Coordinates of C-alpha atoms and ligand atoms in Angstrom, one line a residue:
X1 CA -71.6 -121.1 90.0
X2 CA -69.9 -121.5 86.9
X3 CA -71.3 -122.7 83.9
X4 CA -74.9 -122.5 83.7
X5 CA -75.6 -125.1 86.1
X6 CA -75.0 -122.5 89.4
X7 CA -74.1 -125.3 91.4
X8 CA -72.0 -127.7 93.3
X9 CA -68.6 -128.5 91.9
X10 CA -68.9 -131.8 89.9
X11 CA -67.8 -133.5 86.8
X12 CA -71.0 -134.4 84.6
X13 CA -70.2 -136.5 81.7
X14 CA -72.2 -136.0 79.0
X15 CA -73.2 -139.2 77.5
X16 CA -74.8 -137.4 74.4
X17 CA -71.7 -135.8 73.7
X18 CA -70.1 -138.7 74.1
X19 CA -72.1 -140.6 71.9
X20 CA -72.3 -137.8 69.2
X21 CA -68.1 -138.4 69.1
X22 CA -68.2 -142.2 69.1
X23 CA -70.3 -142.2 66.2
X24 CA -67.9 -140.5 63.9
X25 CA -65.3 -143.1 64.5
X26 CA -66.4 -145.4 67.1
X27 CA -65.2 -143.4 70.0
X28 CA -61.7 -143.0 68.7
X29 CA -60.5 -139.8 67.2
X30 CA -57.2 -139.9 65.6
X31 CA -54.1 -138.0 65.6
X32 CA -50.9 -138.6 64.3
X33 CA -49.0 -141.0 66.5
X34 CA -51.6 -141.2 69.0
X35 CA -55.1 -142.0 69.7
X36 CA -56.9 -140.0 72.0
X37 CA -60.9 -140.8 73.0
X38 CA -62.2 -137.2 73.4
X39 CA -64.6 -137.0 76.4
X40 CA -66.8 -134.2 77.0
X41 CA -67.4 -133.2 80.4
X42 CA -68.5 -130.4 82.7
X43 CA -67.0 -128.9 85.5
X44 CA -69.6 -126.9 87.4
X45 CA -72.1 -127.2 84.1
X46 CA -69.0 -125.6 82.2
X47 CA -68.4 -127.7 79.3
X48 CA -64.8 -128.8 79.2
X49 CA -62.8 -131.3 76.9
X50 CA -60.0 -133.0 77.8
X51 CA -58.1 -135.7 75.9
X52 CA -57.6 -138.7 77.5
X53 CA -54.7 -140.8 75.8
X54 CA -55.5 -144.7 75.3
X55 CA -53.1 -146.9 73.6
X56 CA -52.8 -147.8 70.0
X57 CA -55.9 -150.2 68.5
X58 CA -57.1 -150.7 71.9
X59 CA -61.0 -150.1 72.6
X60 CA -61.9 -146.8 73.9
X61 CA -61.7 -146.4 77.2
X62 CA -65.3 -146.8 78.5
X63 CA -66.7 -144.2 80.9
X64 CA -66.7 -145.5 84.4
X65 CA -68.7 -144.1 87.0
X66 CA -69.3 -145.5 90.8
X67 CA -73.2 -147.0 91.3
X68 CA -73.9 -144.2 93.6
X69 CA -73.1 -141.6 91.0
X70 CA -74.6 -143.3 87.8
X71 CA -77.7 -141.4 87.6
X72 CA -76.3 -138.3 87.6
X73 CA -73.5 -138.9 84.8
X74 CA -75.9 -137.2 81.9
X75 CA -76.9 -133.9 82.7
X76 CA -78.7 -131.1 80.3
X77 CA -76.3 -128.4 81.6
X78 CA -73.5 -130.0 79.3
X79 CA -75.5 -129.7 76.1
X80 CA -77.0 -126.1 76.8
X81 CA -73.9 -124.5 77.9
X82 CA -72.4 -126.2 75.0
X83 CA -75.6 -124.5 72.6
X84 CA -74.8 -121.1 75.1
X85 CA -71.3 -120.6 74.2
X86 CA -71.8 -121.5 70.0
X87 CA -74.4 -118.8 70.1
X88 CA -73.1 -116.2 72.1
X89 CA -75.7 -116.0 74.7
X90 CA -76.1 -113.7 77.6
X91 CA -76.0 -115.8 80.8
X92 CA -78.4 -115.5 82.9
X93 CA -78.3 -119.3 83.8
X94 CA -75.2 -119.1 85.8
X95 CA -75.7 -118.9 89.2
X96 CA -72.8 -116.4 90.2
X97 CA -72.0 -112.4 89.5
X98 CA -70.2 -111.5 86.4
X99 CA -68.6 -108.7 88.7
X100 CA -66.0 -109.1 91.5
X101 CA -66.1 -109.0 95.5
X102 CA -65.7 -106.0 97.6
X103 CA -62.2 -104.6 97.9
X104 CA -61.3 -104.3 101.3
X105 CA -62.0 -108.5 100.8
X106 CA -59.8 -109.0 97.9
X107 CA -57.2 -107.0 99.7
X108 CA -57.7 -108.8 103.1
X109 CA -56.7 -111.7 101.0
X110 CA -54.2 -110.1 98.8
X111 CA -52.2 -109.0 102.4
X112 CA -52.6 -112.6 104.0
X113 CA -50.8 -114.0 101.4
X114 CA -47.9 -111.5 101.4
X115 CA -47.8 -111.3 105.2
X116 CA -46.3 -114.5 105.7
X117 CA -47.5 -117.2 107.9
X118 CA -50.9 -117.7 106.8
X119 CA -50.2 -119.5 103.4
X120 CA -49.3 -123.2 105.0
X121 CA -52.8 -125.7 106.1
X122 CA -54.9 -124.0 109.0
X123 CA -56.4 -126.0 111.9
X124 CA -58.9 -128.4 110.3
X125 CA -61.9 -126.7 111.2
X126 CA -61.0 -123.0 111.0
X127 CA -58.6 -120.8 111.2
X128 CA -59.5 -119.7 115.3
X129 CA -60.6 -116.0 114.1
X130 CA -62.7 -117.1 111.5
X131 CA -64.3 -119.7 114.0
X132 CA -65.3 -116.4 116.2
X133 CA -66.4 -114.2 113.1
X134 CA -69.0 -116.8 112.2
X135 CA -70.2 -117.3 116.0
X136 CA -70.3 -113.6 116.0
X137 CA -72.4 -113.0 113.1
X138 CA -74.4 -116.4 113.3
X139 CA -75.0 -114.8 116.9
X140 CA -76.6 -111.5 114.9
X141 CA -78.4 -113.4 112.8
X142 CA -80.1 -116.1 114.8
X143 CA -80.1 -114.6 118.1
X144 CA -78.0 -118.3 119.7
X145 CA -74.6 -117.8 121.3
X146 CA -72.4 -120.4 120.5
X147 CA -68.7 -121.6 121.4
X148 CA -66.4 -121.1 118.3
X149 CA -64.5 -123.7 119.2
X150 CA -66.9 -126.6 119.7
X151 CA -69.7 -125.5 117.7
X152 CA -68.5 -123.9 114.3
X153 CA -66.6 -125.7 111.2
X154 CA -65.0 -124.1 108.4
X155 CA -65.6 -126.1 105.2
X156 CA -64.8 -125.4 101.2
X157 CA -68.1 -123.9 100.5
X158 CA -71.4 -124.6 101.7
X159 CA -71.4 -127.5 99.2
X160 CA -68.4 -129.2 101.6
X161 CA -70.6 -128.2 104.7
X162 CA -73.4 -129.9 103.0
X163 CA -71.1 -133.2 102.2
X164 CA -69.8 -133.4 105.0
X165 CA -72.8 -133.0 107.3
X166 CA -74.8 -135.6 105.2
X167 CA -71.6 -138.2 105.3
X168 CA -70.6 -137.5 108.9
X169 CA -74.5 -137.7 110.2
X170 CA -76.3 -140.0 108.1
X171 CA -76.1 -143.8 107.9
X172 CA -76.8 -146.1 104.7
X173 CA -80.7 -146.6 104.2
X174 CA -81.8 -143.3 106.4
X175 CA -84.1 -141.5 105.0
X176 CA -83.3 -137.7 104.2
X177 CA -86.6 -135.6 103.6
X178 CA -85.7 -132.7 100.9
X179 CA -88.4 -130.4 99.4
X180 CA -88.1 -130.2 95.6
X181 CA -87.0 -128.2 93.2
X182 CA -83.8 -128.6 94.9
X183 CA -80.3 -127.4 94.7
X184 CA -78.5 -130.3 92.8
X185 CA -75.8 -131.4 94.7
X186 CA -78.3 -132.5 97.7
X187 CA -79.3 -135.6 95.5
X188 CA -75.8 -136.3 94.6
X189 CA -74.9 -136.1 98.1
X190 CA -77.4 -137.9 99.5
X191 CA -76.9 -140.8 97.1
X192 CA -73.3 -140.7 97.9
X193 CA -74.0 -141.1 101.7
X194 CA -75.9 -144.2 101.0
X195 CA -79.2 -142.7 102.1
X196 CA -82.9 -142.8 100.7
X197 CA -84.2 -139.4 99.4
X198 CA -87.6 -138.5 100.4
X199 CA -89.2 -135.7 98.3
X200 CA -92.1 -133.2 99.1
X201 CA -92.5 -130.9 95.9
X202 CA -93.3 -127.4 96.8
X203 CA -95.7 -126.1 93.4
X204 CA -96.1 -123.2 92.0
X205 CA -97.2 -120.2 92.1
X206 CA -96.7 -120.1 95.9
X207 CA -94.5 -122.8 96.2
X208 CA -95.8 -123.7 99.4
X209 CA -95.2 -126.4 101.8
X210 CA -98.0 -129.2 101.2
X211 CA -98.5 -130.2 104.9
X212 CA -99.9 -133.5 104.4
X213 CA -97.6 -134.6 102.0
X214 CA -94.9 -133.1 104.3
X215 CA -96.6 -135.3 107.3
X216 CA -96.8 -138.5 105.3
X217 CA -92.8 -138.1 104.2
X218 CA -91.8 -138.5 107.6
X219 CA -91.3 -141.8 108.8
X220 CA -89.3 -144.1 111.5
X221 CA -86.7 -144.3 109.3
X222 CA -86.2 -140.6 108.5
X223 CA -82.6 -139.1 109.9
X224 CA -83.0 -135.3 108.8
X225 CA -84.8 -133.2 106.5
X226 CA -83.1 -130.8 104.4
X227 CA -84.2 -126.8 104.5
X228 CA -82.9 -124.2 102.0
X229 CA -84.1 -120.8 102.8
X230 CA -84.1 -118.3 100.8
X231 CA -84.8 -121.1 98.3
X232 CA -82.6 -121.9 95.4
X233 CA -84.2 -122.1 92.5
X234 CA -87.8 -120.5 93.5
X235 CA -86.6 -117.1 95.6
X236 CA -89.5 -118.5 98.3
X237 CA -88.4 -117.2 101.8
X238 CA -90.0 -119.9 103.9
X239 CA -92.2 -118.2 106.1
X240 CA -91.9 -118.8 109.8
X241 CA -95.1 -121.1 110.3
X242 CA -93.8 -123.4 107.6
X243 CA -90.7 -123.4 109.5
X244 CA -92.7 -124.3 113.0
X245 CA -94.4 -127.2 110.9
X246 CA -91.1 -128.5 110.1
X247 CA -89.3 -127.8 113.6
X248 CA -92.6 -129.8 115.4
X249 CA -92.3 -132.6 112.7
X250 CA -89.0 -132.7 113.5
X251 CA -89.2 -133.0 117.3
X252 CA -92.1 -135.5 117.0
X253 CA -90.0 -138.1 115.0
X254 CA -86.9 -136.9 116.5
X255 CA -85.2 -136.2 113.3
X256 CA -82.3 -133.9 112.5
X257 CA -82.5 -130.4 110.4
X258 CA -79.9 -129.6 108.0
X259 CA -80.8 -125.8 106.7
X260 CA -78.8 -124.2 103.6
X261 CA -79.1 -120.5 104.3
X262 CA -76.2 -118.9 101.6
X263 CA -79.1 -117.0 100.4
X264 CA -79.8 -115.5 104.0
X265 CA -78.4 -112.2 103.3
X266 CA -80.3 -111.6 100.2
X267 CA -84.0 -111.0 101.5
X268 CA -86.4 -108.6 99.5
X269 CA -89.7 -109.1 101.3
X270 CA -90.3 -111.0 104.8
X271 CA -87.8 -112.3 106.9
X272 CA -84.9 -114.4 107.1
X273 CA -85.9 -117.0 109.9
X274 CA -83.0 -119.7 110.8
X275 CA -84.8 -122.9 111.7
X276 CA -82.1 -123.0 114.4
X277 CA -83.4 -120.4 116.1
X278 CA -87.1 -121.7 116.9
X279 CA -88.0 -123.4 120.6
X280 CA -86.0 -126.7 120.7
X281 CA -84.1 -126.9 117.4
X282 CA -80.7 -125.6 118.0
X283 CA -79.7 -128.8 119.6
X284 CA -80.7 -131.0 116.3
X285 CA -80.2 -128.6 113.9
X286 CA -76.9 -128.0 111.4
X287 CA -77.5 -124.3 109.6
X288 CA -74.8 -124.5 106.9
X289 CA -73.6 -120.7 104.9
X290 CA -70.6 -119.3 103.1
X291 CA -69.3 -116.7 101.8
X292 CA -69.7 -116.6 98.5
X293 CA -73.5 -115.6 97.4
X294 CA -72.8 -112.2 100.0
X295 CA -69.3 -111.4 99.0
X296 CA -69.8 -111.9 95.0
X297 CA -66.8 -114.6 95.9
X298 CA -68.1 -118.1 95.0
X299 CA -65.1 -118.8 93.6
X300 CA -63.2 -118.5 97.2
X301 CA -65.1 -121.2 98.5
X302 CA -65.2 -120.7 101.9
X303 CA -67.9 -122.1 104.0
X304 CA -68.7 -123.1 107.5
X305 CA -71.5 -125.4 109.4
X306 CA -72.6 -124.4 113.0
X307 CA -74.2 -127.0 114.8
X308 CA -74.0 -128.2 119.0
X309 CA -70.7 -130.1 119.7
X310 CA -72.9 -133.4 119.3
X311 CA -73.5 -132.9 115.8
X312 CA -70.3 -131.2 115.1
X313 CA -68.1 -134.4 115.8
X314 CA -69.5 -136.1 113.0
X315 CA -69.6 -133.3 110.9
X316 CA -65.9 -132.6 111.5
X317 CA -64.5 -136.1 111.1
X318 CA -66.0 -136.4 107.7
X319 CA -64.3 -132.8 107.2
X320 CA -61.2 -134.1 107.9
X321 CA -61.3 -137.0 105.4
X322 CA -63.0 -134.8 102.9
X323 CA -60.7 -131.8 102.9
X324 CA -59.3 -131.2 106.2
X325 CA -58.8 -127.8 105.8
X326 CA -59.6 -124.7 103.3
X327 CA -57.4 -122.1 102.1
X328 CA -55.8 -120.2 104.6
X329 CA -55.6 -116.9 103.6
X330 CA -58.9 -117.1 102.4
X331 CA -60.1 -117.4 105.8
X332 CA -58.2 -114.6 107.2
X333 CA -59.5 -112.1 104.6
X334 CA -63.2 -113.8 105.4
X335 CA -62.9 -112.5 108.9
X336 CA -62.6 -109.1 107.5
X337 CA -65.6 -109.8 105.3
X338 CA -67.9 -110.9 107.9
X339 CA -67.0 -108.2 110.4
X340 CA -68.6 -105.7 107.3
X341 CA -70.3 -102.8 108.5
X342 CA -74.6 -103.3 108.2
X343 CA -74.2 -100.2 105.5
X344 CA -72.5 -103.1 103.3
X345 CA -75.6 -105.7 103.4
X346 CA -78.2 -102.3 102.9
X347 CA -76.2 -101.6 99.8
X348 CA -76.2 -104.9 98.7
X349 CA -80.4 -105.6 99.0
X350 CA -80.4 -102.1 97.3
X351 CA -78.1 -103.0 94.6
X352 CA -80.0 -106.7 94.2
X353 CA -83.4 -105.2 93.9
X354 CA -82.6 -102.7 91.7
X355 CA -81.4 -105.6 89.5
X356 CA -84.4 -108.3 90.5
X357 CA -86.8 -105.1 89.2
X358 CA -85.2 -104.8 85.9
X359 CA -85.6 -108.7 84.9
X360 CA -88.6 -109.4 86.9
X361 CA -90.5 -106.2 85.1
X362 CA -88.6 -107.6 81.7
X363 CA -89.8 -111.0 82.2
X364 CA -93.5 -109.5 82.7
X365 CA -93.4 -107.0 79.9
X366 CA -92.7 -110.0 77.4
X367 CA -95.4 -112.5 78.7
X368 CA -93.9 -114.8 80.7
X369 CA -96.3 -115.9 84.6
X370 CA -93.5 -114.4 86.3
X371 CA -93.0 -115.8 90.6
X372 CA -91.5 -112.7 91.9
X373 CA -88.9 -113.8 94.3
X374 CA -88.6 -112.9 97.9
X375 CA -85.1 -113.6 98.0
X376 CA -81.9 -115.2 96.6
X377 CA -81.1 -114.1 92.9
X378 CA -83.3 -116.2 90.8
X379 CA -86.2 -115.6 89.3
X380 CA -88.6 -118.6 87.9
X381 CA -91.1 -118.1 85.3
X382 CA -93.8 -120.2 83.4
X383 CA -93.1 -120.3 79.8
X384 CA -96.4 -122.0 78.8
X385 CA -97.7 -118.3 77.0
X386 CA -94.9 -119.1 74.6
X387 CA -96.3 -122.9 73.6
X388 CA -93.4 -125.0 74.0
X389 CA -93.7 -128.4 75.0
X390 CA -91.4 -128.0 77.7
X391 CA -88.5 -126.0 79.6
X392 CA -85.6 -127.8 77.7
X393 CA -87.1 -127.1 74.5
X394 CA -88.0 -123.5 75.5
X395 CA -84.4 -123.2 77.1
X396 CA -82.6 -124.5 73.5
X397 CA -84.8 -121.8 71.7
X398 CA -83.9 -119.3 74.0
X399 CA -80.0 -119.6 73.4
X400 CA -80.7 -120.2 69.6
X401 CA -83.1 -117.5 68.7
X402 CA -82.9 -114.9 71.3
X403 CA -79.2 -115.4 72.6
X404 CA -80.2 -115.9 76.6
X405 CA -79.6 -118.9 78.6
X406 CA -81.7 -120.0 81.3
X407 CA -82.2 -123.0 83.2
X408 CA -84.3 -125.7 82.5
X409 CA -85.5 -126.4 86.0
X410 CA -86.7 -130.2 85.1
X411 CA -83.7 -130.9 86.3
X412 CA -84.3 -130.1 90.2
X413 CA -87.1 -132.3 90.0
X414 CA -87.3 -136.2 90.5
X415 CA -90.1 -136.3 88.1
X416 CA -88.8 -133.6 85.7
X417 CA -92.7 -133.3 84.6
X418 CA -93.0 -131.1 87.7
X419 CA -90.7 -128.6 86.1
X420 CA -91.5 -128.6 82.7
X421 CA -93.3 -125.7 82.5
X422 CA -90.8 -123.6 83.8
X423 CA -87.6 -121.5 83.5
X424 CA -84.7 -120.3 86.0
X425 CA -83.5 -117.1 85.1
X426 CA -80.4 -115.4 87.5
X427 CA -79.9 -112.0 88.0
X428 CA -76.7 -111.3 89.8
X429 CA -75.0 -110.0 86.5
X430 CA -74.4 -106.3 86.2
X431 CA -77.6 -103.8 85.0
X432 CA -76.0 -103.1 81.7
X433 CA -75.9 -107.1 80.9
X434 CA -79.5 -107.7 82.7
X435 CA -80.9 -104.4 80.8
X436 CA -79.4 -105.8 77.5
X437 CA -80.9 -109.3 78.1
X438 CA -84.3 -107.6 78.3
X439 CA -84.0 -105.6 75.3
X440 CA -83.4 -109.3 73.8
X441 CA -86.5 -110.6 75.0
X442 CA -88.3 -108.0 73.8
X443 CA -87.3 -107.5 70.4
X444 CA -86.7 -111.0 69.7
X445 CA -88.5 -113.2 71.9
X446 CA -91.8 -111.6 71.0
X447 CA -91.2 -111.3 67.2
X448 CA -90.5 -114.6 67.0
X449 CA -93.2 -115.9 68.7
X450 CA -95.7 -113.6 66.9
X451 CA -94.1 -115.1 63.5
X452 CA -94.9 -118.4 64.5
X453 CA -98.4 -117.8 65.9
Ligands
PLP501 C1 -79.3 -123.3 97.7 C2 -77.4 -123.4 97.4 N1 -76.4 -124.2 98.3 C3 -75.2 -123.9 98.2 C4 -74.6 -123.7 97.0 C5 -73.2 -123.7 96.8 O1 -72.3 -122.7 97.9 P1 -70.8 -122.7 97.9 O2 -70.5 -122.2 96.4 O3 -70.5 -122.3 99.2 O4 -70.4 -124.4 97.8 C6 -75.1 -123.0 96.3 C7 -74.8 -122.3 95.0 O5 -74.9 -121.8 94.2 C8 -76.8 -122.9 96.1 O6 -77.6 -122.3 95.6

């Protein structure tokens, strides 16, 4: 995802940047004739500057955020993004490739735009051919046969699938269980729905599901559990026995399961199992995915939710009022993408395995404790050997002294202490960039640390 955050589209206001500026001139930056209040904000973790006109002599506009999003308004991502560009750091924080998607898919989009007749609003829940292609690929992956017309909803990325699912199926006051560390849109989406987030922490080195804690998290108020496999940021692929435990608890407590599988084609070790494919689960599961990660087209934002009709109804209702429909020509091109031959996926894994090996070996060689990922394009490490007080301090050091940007994972936990020893690197970059990054770590990080000790 753009910026260091690798995450869902969202506006993030940096209160620290704001207060720094505000201290310069009471928050007002003057230019001839106009009074401007400058606001630092981040779109997908990318720092942006916007100038908001304010009338002469008035107080600076107060940053206003609805209560349901108040807790998300300050973020370390903005600060890190600014630092990274200031120091010209190699960006291994970004969760999106620095290379483009396949030509055959891009050409299909160009043709769809040129063709005519494919540029107006699409059918709300998807271009029929795309719904059919999604149903086909879901069948291939999970063994489940679904009716594309009543079980598949095309959304604007998986992010919107998550939002439409939560907003369409969960009531204020309901509880949603989420494993942490978590992809950051989950917490904000749960907050927007008025539901209550119940977290269960997976801890290094295995990031295993703690069975007793999970059992204890379920209650009569539990509406759903949100599972992300393969998992961002840990790179864990949930093993079958953990998914079976989750399934049995969902059935025992009659709860729903929301499954985010955007990295399902990026598995290096073990097998990806769809929770929906386990006995008795399809009827209570929403499986969400998107084109972005698999086809290196994160900017297209084509996603989907597959669920039985009794759940699809709520998802489609929310989707109708969130976005109604998503980009028509890109939906047509996505049909081509989903019908890619098996060789495409084999090549994808081969190429990502090579990238993973470069980064994992490099990180090992400089002295991190590396938790080798089984899936996704992220790798988590423990930075303790370098003696920093926490992940934020270490990431700042990494940018300023080594020239590498990474993500401080404490932001993926409700209690930041749980992530303070960790750092997340992304390897969705061309091999040259990864090799240069490793070289910087070898020369600069090692040298800097040995000088300070
Ligand atoms: C776990 C997870 N889910 C969902 C998304 C967002 O997917 P999309 O870009 O399709 O909205 C991301 C992107 O980083 C992700 O890591």
